Amino acid sequence: MCVPQKQSERGVSIFVNQTRQGDLGGCHKTSDQKKMAITNKRNSGNDQIHSIGRDRGTRLLDYFVSFIQQNLFTMSFSSIVPELLPLISTSPLLYHAVIAVGGLDANRHSAGRALQGEKPPYVDAMTSYRTSMSILRSCLGEINVVQREDVLWATFFLGLFELLSDDSGEGWVKHMLHGTSKMLQLTGPSSCMSSPRRIFYDLFRVLEASRALLYNEETILSQECWLRLQKTLSSEETRWDPMEEIITLMIQTSAFSLRAHDIIENISEPERFTNLSVALLAAEGLMVQENIYNWHAKTLLQLFQDDTNEYLNLALLYYHALLIFLSGNYDYFPYWDKLQAPVLSPSEVSDHLVAILDLSADVLLHSKIPGVMLFFPVTVAGSRARSVNQKSKVLNLLDQVFCKGFVVANRVRDGLLIRWAERDQKASIQPYEIRNT
């Protein structure tokens, strides 16, 4: 039976708002929404020349289409524009949501400059965003709102707008992920979906799995009814999809991590060294780890048989990050030391960290997968980065994501800088304490 998800008060500690420190890379960056220009290689002068003689709405819609074509969240995402065009033309809610995204992209490519006699694209973006948000609020009380595909997709694009304009990331999580979770919960799981809704489900699934891991929160996708839905959908496919399976493992690992935490919290510190529940959690963690390793073996076999694709690299990124994440449930606590548990050795952690950094660089350089899809693995890598070289590579990856328009990368960056500073401070204090004991 599906039940409403419980919101956890815990979250990933590195996601905090602080002043950004020590920029790396040559990309001009700012968090000021009135100065949203982000320098890139596209010639803004040519953009303005091609825009002359075309009406404003069409130009911004073209920018939206171009942005989507360069940011393919899933393998099926490339077909979403033709699927949604009829809805965009009839739904003011969805129209203004996509124009808002198009306006931000136009502003980025034009460095904030406007055609003669016109307002800067950023003004159009903000106006359309507010209009769409107003329409969304007014229609949320309608009886059939959860069945409306324009509402689902407008929610996503409004959240996407917030990823591109707000470096806190709070609007994205609130509107796209929490809001959409509630809507999907009300409709319930169903294998009978229209093409746009199926694309949306696949998109939501990967984003929600990453959110659950990053923020240590529950997700409706870990409920048995949603797991059964995915099993049904996977059984209808003609061949095994590594990406779909690793997302399932992400969801299951997240749920296990939360449950393990709750069990440990209810056991007193001294009893944790002898309590049977602790030993059982170690054994269960080994089973989770074995499932992840089995996925990798099956994926490598498919890799040898077929040509690779960019989403397979993304799936491998999640694999490396998931093993480190699972190990992190155990290797920080002494009561696991004498038990067989899914703890990675320092050399294994280092190997997975290097793989994350290399694969992330490859995905950003050679694919159209948006950088926000890398936040989970890059955050995991950053949390374990020790050397100056490793930290520099992590920050460089986040700089690249920022330079492609996703200003929310600053929040991840700031959180890591704070985490590293706190860890260094703690390391410097410990030798002093040892000398004085």
Short mmCIF file of C-alpha atoms in Angstrom, two decimals:
data_model
loop_
_atom_site.label_atom_id
_atom_site.label_comp_id
_atom_site.label_asym_id
_atom_site.label_seq_id
_atom_site.Cartn_x
_atom_site.Cartn_y
_atom_site.Cartn_z
CA MET A 1 0.00 0.00 0.00
CA CYS A 2 1.29 3.45 -0.90
CA VAL A 3 1.42 5.94 1.96
CA PRO A 4 2.34 9.64 1.99
CA GLN A 5 6.06 10.15 2.33
CA LYS A 6 7.49 11.45 5.58
CA GLN A 7 9.81 14.42 5.32
CA SER A 8 13.08 14.06 7.18
CA GLU A 9 14.60 16.93 9.10
CA ARG A 10 18.02 15.69 8.17
CA GLY A 11 19.77 16.80 5.02
CA VAL A 12 23.19 16.78 3.48
CA SER A 13 25.27 19.14 5.53
CA ILE A 14 27.32 20.41 2.63
CA PHE A 15 24.31 22.06 0.99
CA VAL A 16 24.42 25.40 2.75
CA ASN A 17 24.26 29.02 1.68
CA GLN A 18 27.52 30.83 2.22
CA THR A 19 29.61 33.39 0.38
CA ARG A 20 31.52 31.68 -2.42
CA GLN A 21 35.29 31.52 -1.95
CA GLY A 22 38.29 31.23 -4.22
CA ASP A 23 36.91 30.83 -7.74
CA LEU A 24 38.78 28.56 -10.10
CA GLY A 25 38.54 28.72 -13.86
CA GLY A 26 38.05 31.62 -16.22
CA CYS A 27 34.29 31.74 -16.45
CA HIS A 28 32.70 35.00 -15.28
CA LYS A 29 30.16 34.14 -12.59
CA THR A 30 27.73 35.96 -10.35
CA SER A 31 24.82 35.01 -8.11
CA ASP A 32 23.11 38.36 -8.61
CA GLN A 33 19.93 37.59 -10.52
CA LYS A 34 20.04 41.01 -12.16
CA LYS A 35 23.44 40.12 -13.61
CA MET A 36 22.69 36.66 -14.88
CA ALA A 37 25.13 36.90 -17.76
CA ILE A 38 27.46 33.90 -17.91
CA THR A 39 30.20 34.16 -20.49
CA ASN A 40 30.47 31.27 -22.94
CA LYS A 41 31.85 30.52 -26.37
CA ARG A 42 28.69 31.26 -28.33
CA ASN A 43 28.83 34.52 -30.28
CA SER A 44 26.20 36.79 -28.77
CA GLY A 45 26.45 39.17 -31.72
CA ASN A 46 25.34 36.47 -34.14
CA ASP A 47 22.43 35.63 -31.82
CA GLN A 48 21.18 39.18 -32.07
CA ILE A 49 21.57 39.29 -35.87
CA HIS A 50 19.55 36.08 -36.29
CA SER A 51 16.85 37.44 -33.96
CA ILE A 52 16.10 40.55 -36.02
CA GLY A 53 12.71 40.45 -37.72
CA ARG A 54 11.27 37.68 -35.57
CA ASP A 55 8.64 38.21 -32.92
CA ARG A 56 9.76 38.09 -29.31
CA GLY A 57 7.79 35.00 -28.25
CA THR A 58 9.07 32.95 -31.18
CA ARG A 59 12.67 33.93 -30.46
CA LEU A 60 12.41 32.93 -26.82
CA LEU A 61 10.67 29.68 -27.72
CA ASP A 62 13.56 28.93 -30.09
CA TYR A 63 15.99 29.50 -27.25
CA PHE A 64 13.98 27.11 -25.10
CA VAL A 65 14.11 24.43 -27.80
CA SER A 66 17.85 24.96 -28.22
CA PHE A 67 18.38 24.67 -24.46
CA ILE A 68 16.44 21.39 -24.29
CA GLN A 69 18.40 19.99 -27.24
CA GLN A 70 21.63 20.73 -25.38
CA ASN A 71 20.41 19.36 -22.03
CA LEU A 72 19.06 15.85 -22.43
CA PHE A 73 18.18 14.64 -18.94
CA THR A 74 17.24 11.14 -20.12
CA MET A 75 17.55 9.08 -23.29
CA SER A 76 13.92 9.79 -24.18
CA PHE A 77 14.11 13.50 -23.36
CA SER A 78 15.09 14.47 -26.92
CA SER A 79 11.54 13.80 -28.10
CA ILE A 80 9.84 15.94 -25.49
CA VAL A 81 9.65 19.15 -27.56
CA PRO A 82 7.49 17.73 -30.39
CA GLU A 83 5.45 15.86 -27.77
CA LEU A 84 4.75 19.06 -25.84
CA LEU A 85 4.24 21.54 -28.67
CA PRO A 86 0.45 20.99 -28.81
CA LEU A 87 0.26 21.58 -25.05
CA ILE A 88 2.52 24.63 -25.21
CA SER A 89 0.24 26.19 -27.83
CA THR A 90 -2.91 25.67 -25.75
CA SER A 91 -1.76 25.99 -22.13
CA PRO A 92 -0.78 29.48 -20.89
CA LEU A 93 0.67 27.81 -17.80
CA LEU A 94 3.11 25.70 -19.81
CA TYR A 95 3.75 28.38 -22.43
CA HIS A 96 4.97 30.93 -19.90
CA ALA A 97 7.04 28.28 -18.09
CA VAL A 98 8.98 27.41 -21.25
CA ILE A 99 9.30 31.07 -22.25
CA ALA A 100 10.83 31.73 -18.82
CA VAL A 101 13.49 29.08 -19.48
CA GLY A 102 14.02 30.37 -23.01
CA GLY A 103 14.41 33.91 -21.71
CA LEU A 104 17.13 32.87 -19.28
CA ASP A 105 19.00 31.04 -22.02
CA ALA A 106 18.66 34.04 -24.34
CA ASN A 107 19.99 36.28 -21.59
CA ARG A 108 22.97 34.00 -21.06
CA HIS A 109 23.88 33.86 -24.73
CA SER A 110 23.41 37.60 -25.28
CA ALA A 111 25.38 38.49 -22.13
CA GLY A 112 22.29 40.37 -20.93
CA ARG A 113 22.12 42.69 -23.94
CA ALA A 114 18.83 43.44 -25.68
CA LEU A 115 17.90 44.24 -29.26
CA GLN A 116 17.46 47.96 -29.90
CA GLY A 117 14.22 49.19 -28.42
CA GLU A 118 13.58 46.00 -26.45
CA LYS A 119 14.01 44.94 -22.84
CA PRO A 120 16.77 42.49 -21.88
CA PRO A 121 15.70 38.84 -22.15
CA TYR A 122 16.02 38.48 -18.38
CA VAL A 123 13.02 40.79 -17.93
CA ASP A 124 10.93 38.53 -20.18
CA ALA A 125 12.16 35.48 -18.29
CA MET A 126 11.14 36.84 -14.89
CA THR A 127 7.80 38.15 -16.19
CA SER A 128 6.90 34.78 -17.72
CA TYR A 129 8.06 32.93 -14.60
CA ARG A 130 5.80 35.02 -12.36
CA THR A 131 2.88 34.64 -14.78
CA SER A 132 3.26 30.87 -14.92
CA MET A 133 3.60 30.61 -11.13
CA SER A 134 0.43 32.66 -10.69
CA ILE A 135 -1.51 30.40 -13.08
CA LEU A 136 -0.13 27.30 -11.35
CA ARG A 137 -1.30 28.49 -7.93
CA SER A 138 -4.77 29.24 -9.24
CA CYS A 139 -5.23 25.82 -10.85
CA LEU A 140 -3.91 23.68 -7.97
CA GLY A 141 -7.37 23.61 -6.42
CA GLU A 142 -8.98 22.09 -9.51
CA ILE A 143 -10.32 18.55 -9.19
CA ASN A 144 -8.49 17.14 -12.22
CA VAL A 145 -5.22 18.99 -11.70
CA VAL A 146 -3.19 15.81 -11.04
CA GLN A 147 -4.26 14.42 -14.42
CA ARG A 148 -3.12 17.48 -16.37
CA GLU A 149 0.15 16.93 -18.19
CA ASP A 150 0.67 20.65 -18.71
CA VAL A 151 0.72 21.06 -14.92
CA LEU A 152 3.30 18.28 -14.52
CA TRP A 153 5.60 19.69 -17.16
CA ALA A 154 5.13 23.31 -16.11
CA THR A 155 6.17 22.27 -12.61
CA PHE A 156 9.34 20.76 -14.03
CA PHE A 157 10.22 23.76 -16.20
CA LEU A 158 9.53 26.20 -13.37
CA GLY A 159 11.87 24.13 -11.23
CA LEU A 160 14.40 24.13 -14.04
CA PHE A 161 14.12 27.93 -14.19
CA GLU A 162 14.99 28.03 -10.50
CA LEU A 163 18.05 25.84 -11.06
CA LEU A 164 19.18 28.35 -13.68
CA SER A 165 18.44 31.49 -11.67
CA ASP A 166 18.59 30.67 -7.95
CA ASP A 167 21.78 29.25 -6.48
CA SER A 168 20.04 28.09 -3.29
CA GLY A 169 18.30 25.19 -5.07
CA GLU A 170 15.38 25.48 -2.64
CA GLY A 171 12.77 26.35 -5.27
CA TRP A 172 13.82 23.38 -7.40
CA VAL A 173 13.43 20.92 -4.53
CA LYS A 174 10.16 22.47 -3.35
CA HIS A 175 8.38 22.86 -6.68
CA MET A 176 9.78 20.17 -8.92
CA LEU A 177 10.53 17.32 -6.54
CA HIS A 178 8.30 17.69 -3.46
CA GLY A 179 5.42 19.16 -5.46
CA THR A 180 5.61 16.55 -8.18
CA SER A 181 5.89 13.76 -5.60
CA LYS A 182 2.55 14.82 -4.16
CA MET A 183 0.93 14.94 -7.58
CA LEU A 184 2.22 11.51 -8.56
CA GLN A 185 1.19 10.15 -5.16
CA LEU A 186 -2.37 11.34 -5.76
CA THR A 187 -2.58 9.78 -9.22
CA GLY A 188 -0.89 6.58 -8.05
CA PRO A 189 1.37 4.26 -10.07
CA SER A 190 0.06 3.11 -13.43
CA SER A 191 1.80 1.34 -16.30
CA CYS A 192 -0.72 2.91 -18.70
CA MET A 193 0.87 6.28 -19.45
CA SER A 194 0.85 8.66 -22.40
CA SER A 195 4.19 9.27 -24.08
CA PRO A 196 4.79 12.67 -22.40
CA ARG A 197 3.85 11.27 -18.99
CA ARG A 198 6.18 8.28 -19.42
CA ILE A 199 9.03 10.62 -20.35
CA PHE A 200 8.19 12.66 -17.27
CA TYR A 201 8.13 9.56 -15.06
CA ASP A 202 11.60 8.49 -16.26
CA LEU A 203 12.87 12.03 -15.70
CA PHE A 204 11.35 12.32 -12.23
CA ARG A 205 12.71 8.92 -11.25
CA VAL A 206 16.37 9.76 -11.78
CA LEU A 207 16.08 13.25 -10.29
CA GLU A 208 14.15 12.01 -7.27
CA ALA A 209 16.59 9.15 -6.62
CA SER A 210 19.47 11.64 -6.59
CA ARG A 211 17.55 14.01 -4.30
CA ALA A 212 16.75 11.25 -1.82
CA LEU A 213 20.44 10.34 -1.55
CA LEU A 214 21.70 13.92 -1.39
CA TYR A 215 19.23 15.11 1.22
CA ASN A 216 18.83 11.85 3.17
CA GLU A 217 15.06 11.98 2.75
CA GLU A 218 12.37 9.46 2.00
CA THR A 219 10.89 9.14 -1.48
CA ILE A 220 7.61 7.73 -2.71
CA LEU A 221 9.62 5.69 -5.20
CA SER A 222 10.83 3.40 -2.41
CA GLN A 223 7.24 2.36 -1.66
CA GLU A 224 6.39 -1.14 -2.80
CA CYS A 225 3.71 -0.04 -5.27
CA TRP A 226 6.16 2.21 -7.15
CA LEU A 227 8.87 -0.47 -7.12
CA ARG A 228 6.34 -2.91 -8.59
CA LEU A 229 5.47 -0.39 -11.30
CA GLN A 230 9.10 -0.12 -12.33
CA LYS A 231 9.46 -3.90 -12.35
CA THR A 232 6.43 -4.12 -14.63
CA LEU A 233 7.76 -1.45 -16.98
CA SER A 234 11.20 -3.08 -17.10
CA SER A 235 9.70 -6.48 -17.90
CA GLU A 236 8.02 -4.97 -20.95
CA GLU A 237 11.34 -3.79 -22.40
CA THR A 238 13.07 -5.89 -25.04
CA ARG A 239 16.48 -5.59 -23.39
CA TRP A 240 17.96 -4.85 -19.99
CA ASP A 241 18.63 -1.16 -19.30
CA PRO A 242 21.57 -0.51 -16.91
CA MET A 243 20.36 3.04 -16.23
CA GLU A 244 16.92 1.95 -15.08
CA GLU A 245 18.43 -0.71 -12.83
CA ILE A 246 21.02 1.56 -11.18
CA ILE A 247 18.26 4.06 -10.37
CA THR A 248 16.35 1.25 -8.65
CA LEU A 249 19.49 0.44 -6.66
CA MET A 250 19.86 4.12 -5.74
CA ILE A 251 16.29 4.17 -4.44
CA GLN A 252 16.75 0.94 -2.48
CA THR A 253 20.10 2.03 -1.03
CA SER A 254 18.63 5.35 0.06
CA ALA A 255 15.74 3.60 1.80
CA PHE A 256 18.13 1.16 3.50
CA SER A 257 20.35 3.99 4.70
CA LEU A 258 17.40 5.81 6.30
CA ARG A 259 16.11 2.65 7.95
CA ALA A 260 19.56 1.74 9.26
CA HIS A 261 19.97 5.23 10.71
CA ASP A 262 16.62 5.01 12.52
CA ILE A 263 17.50 1.61 14.00
CA ILE A 264 20.91 2.78 15.22
CA GLU A 265 19.43 5.95 16.72
CA ASN A 266 17.18 3.84 18.95
CA ILE A 267 20.12 1.86 20.38
CA SER A 268 22.26 3.41 23.09
CA GLU A 269 25.91 4.06 22.24
CA PRO A 270 27.39 1.31 24.48
CA GLU A 271 24.87 -1.30 23.27
CA ARG A 272 25.70 -0.72 19.61
CA PHE A 273 28.83 -2.86 19.98
CA THR A 274 26.83 -5.94 21.04
CA ASN A 275 23.26 -5.44 19.81
CA LEU A 276 22.10 -8.08 17.31
CA SER A 277 20.30 -5.45 15.19
CA VAL A 278 23.64 -3.81 14.44
CA ALA A 279 25.07 -7.10 13.20
CA LEU A 280 21.98 -7.68 11.07
CA LEU A 281 22.37 -4.25 9.49
CA ALA A 282 25.94 -5.13 8.58
CA ALA A 283 24.77 -8.33 6.89
CA GLU A 284 21.97 -6.53 5.06
CA GLY A 285 24.41 -3.86 3.92
CA LEU A 286 26.61 -6.58 2.41
CA MET A 287 23.60 -7.81 0.42
CA VAL A 288 22.97 -4.28 -0.87
CA GLN A 289 26.63 -4.01 -1.83
CA GLU A 290 26.51 -7.38 -3.59
CA ASN A 291 23.53 -6.22 -5.67
CA ILE A 292 25.51 -3.15 -6.73
CA TYR A 293 28.53 -5.28 -7.66
CA ASN A 294 26.29 -7.66 -9.62
CA TRP A 295 24.89 -4.70 -11.55
CA HIS A 296 28.42 -3.67 -12.46
CA ALA A 297 29.37 -7.14 -13.69
CA LYS A 298 26.23 -7.31 -15.85
CA THR A 299 26.86 -3.81 -17.18
CA LEU A 300 30.46 -4.60 -18.13
CA LEU A 301 29.25 -7.67 -20.02
CA GLN A 302 26.78 -5.54 -21.97
CA LEU A 303 29.50 -2.95 -22.54
CA PHE A 304 31.72 -5.55 -24.20
CA GLN A 305 28.85 -6.70 -26.41
CA ASP A 306 27.44 -3.31 -27.44
CA ASP A 307 28.67 0.18 -28.13
CA THR A 308 28.71 2.48 -25.12
CA ASN A 309 26.53 5.57 -24.84
CA GLU A 310 26.66 8.69 -22.71
CA TYR A 311 23.96 7.44 -20.33
CA LEU A 312 25.94 4.29 -19.61
CA ASN A 313 28.75 6.55 -18.40
CA LEU A 314 26.23 8.35 -16.19
CA ALA A 315 25.05 5.00 -14.82
CA LEU A 316 28.66 4.04 -14.06
CA LEU A 317 29.07 7.35 -12.26
CA TYR A 318 26.12 6.49 -10.05
CA TYR A 319 27.62 3.03 -9.43
CA HIS A 320 30.92 4.41 -8.12
CA ALA A 321 29.14 7.03 -6.00
CA LEU A 322 26.66 4.51 -4.61
CA LEU A 323 29.41 2.23 -3.30
CA ILE A 324 31.10 5.13 -1.51
CA PHE A 325 27.75 6.33 -0.16
CA LEU A 326 26.91 2.86 1.19
CA SER A 327 30.34 2.54 2.78
CA GLY A 328 29.81 5.91 4.44
CA ASN A 329 26.99 4.40 6.49
CA TYR A 330 29.58 2.20 8.20
CA ASP A 331 33.18 3.39 7.97
CA TYR A 332 32.78 6.44 10.21
CA PHE A 333 31.56 4.44 13.22
CA PRO A 334 33.61 2.15 15.50
CA TYR A 335 30.87 -0.38 16.24
CA TRP A 336 31.22 -1.81 12.73
CA ASP A 337 34.97 -2.39 13.03
CA LYS A 338 34.74 -6.02 14.18
CA LEU A 339 31.85 -6.95 11.89
CA GLN A 340 31.75 -7.93 8.24
CA ALA A 341 30.22 -4.81 6.70
CA PRO A 342 30.23 -3.11 3.25
CA VAL A 343 33.17 -0.90 4.18
CA LEU A 344 35.52 0.14 1.39
CA SER A 345 39.24 0.32 2.06
CA PRO A 346 40.96 3.71 1.62
CA SER A 347 42.46 2.52 -1.67
CA GLU A 348 39.05 1.37 -2.92
CA VAL A 349 37.50 4.73 -2.01
CA SER A 350 40.34 6.46 -3.84
CA ASP A 351 39.81 4.31 -6.95
CA HIS A 352 36.08 5.05 -7.03
CA LEU A 353 36.76 8.75 -6.43
CA VAL A 354 39.17 8.91 -9.37
CA ALA A 355 36.63 7.10 -11.56
CA ILE A 356 33.95 9.64 -10.61
CA LEU A 357 36.19 12.57 -11.47
CA ASP A 358 37.27 11.08 -14.80
CA LEU A 359 33.79 9.99 -15.88
CA SER A 360 32.26 13.32 -14.83
CA ALA A 361 34.79 15.23 -16.91
CA ASP A 362 34.03 12.97 -19.88
CA VAL A 363 30.26 13.39 -19.52
CA LEU A 364 30.53 17.18 -19.34
CA LEU A 365 32.89 17.35 -22.30
CA HIS A 366 31.41 14.79 -24.68
CA SER A 367 27.70 14.53 -23.92
CA LYS A 368 24.54 16.60 -23.70
CA ILE A 369 23.72 15.34 -20.21
CA PRO A 370 23.15 18.43 -18.01
CA GLY A 371 25.61 18.94 -15.20
CA VAL A 372 22.91 18.85 -12.52
CA MET A 373 22.69 15.11 -13.16
CA LEU A 374 26.21 14.83 -11.73
CA PHE A 375 25.52 16.51 -8.39
CA PHE A 376 25.15 13.24 -6.48
CA PRO A 377 28.40 11.61 -7.65
CA VAL A 378 30.40 14.85 -7.60
CA THR A 379 29.15 15.63 -4.09
CA VAL A 380 30.14 12.14 -2.92
CA ALA A 381 33.57 12.54 -4.53
CA GLY A 382 33.96 15.96 -2.94
CA SER A 383 33.11 14.62 0.50
CA ARG A 384 36.01 12.15 0.22
CA ALA A 385 38.49 14.38 -1.62
CA ARG A 386 41.69 14.88 0.35
CA SER A 387 44.47 16.09 -1.93
CA VAL A 388 44.71 19.55 -3.47
CA ASN A 389 44.53 17.96 -6.91
CA GLN A 390 41.32 16.08 -6.10
CA LYS A 391 39.67 19.16 -4.63
CA SER A 392 40.72 21.24 -7.62
CA LYS A 393 39.16 18.73 -10.02
CA VAL A 394 35.91 18.69 -8.07
CA LEU A 395 35.70 22.49 -8.10
CA ASN A 396 36.54 22.60 -11.79
CA LEU A 397 33.67 20.22 -12.56
CA LEU A 398 31.27 22.44 -10.63
CA ASP A 399 32.61 25.52 -12.42
CA GLN A 400 31.83 23.86 -15.75
CA VAL A 401 28.28 23.14 -14.62
CA PHE A 402 27.88 26.78 -13.56
CA CYS A 403 29.23 28.07 -16.86
CA LYS A 404 26.54 26.08 -18.68
CA GLY A 405 23.88 28.06 -16.85
CA PHE A 406 23.16 26.04 -13.71
CA VAL A 407 23.96 28.58 -11.02
CA VAL A 408 22.85 26.14 -8.31
CA ALA A 409 26.30 24.55 -8.72
CA ASN A 410 27.51 27.37 -6.46
CA ARG A 411 25.61 25.90 -3.53
CA VAL A 412 27.31 22.54 -3.94
CA ARG A 413 30.65 24.31 -4.29
CA ASP A 414 30.16 26.46 -1.20
CA GLY A 415 29.08 23.49 0.85
CA LEU A 416 32.17 21.52 -0.10
CA LEU A 417 34.48 24.43 0.71
CA ILE A 418 32.92 24.68 4.15
CA ARG A 419 33.12 20.93 4.68
CA TRP A 420 36.80 20.88 3.74
CA ALA A 421 37.57 23.83 6.00
CA GLU A 422 35.82 22.18 8.95
CA ARG A 423 37.61 18.88 8.31
CA ASP A 424 40.99 20.61 8.11
CA GLN A 425 40.28 22.50 11.31
CA LYS A 426 39.29 19.29 13.09
CA ALA A 427 42.44 17.54 11.84
CA SER A 428 44.61 20.38 13.13
CA ILE A 429 42.98 20.24 16.58
CA GLN A 430 43.29 16.48 17.08
CA PRO A 431 47.13 16.32 17.18
CA TYR A 432 47.08 19.12 19.79
CA GLU A 433 44.60 17.14 21.91
CA ILE A 434 46.76 14.00 21.65
CA ARG A 435 49.88 15.89 22.75
CA ASN A 436 48.07 17.22 25.79
CA THR A 437 46.49 13.97 27.01
#
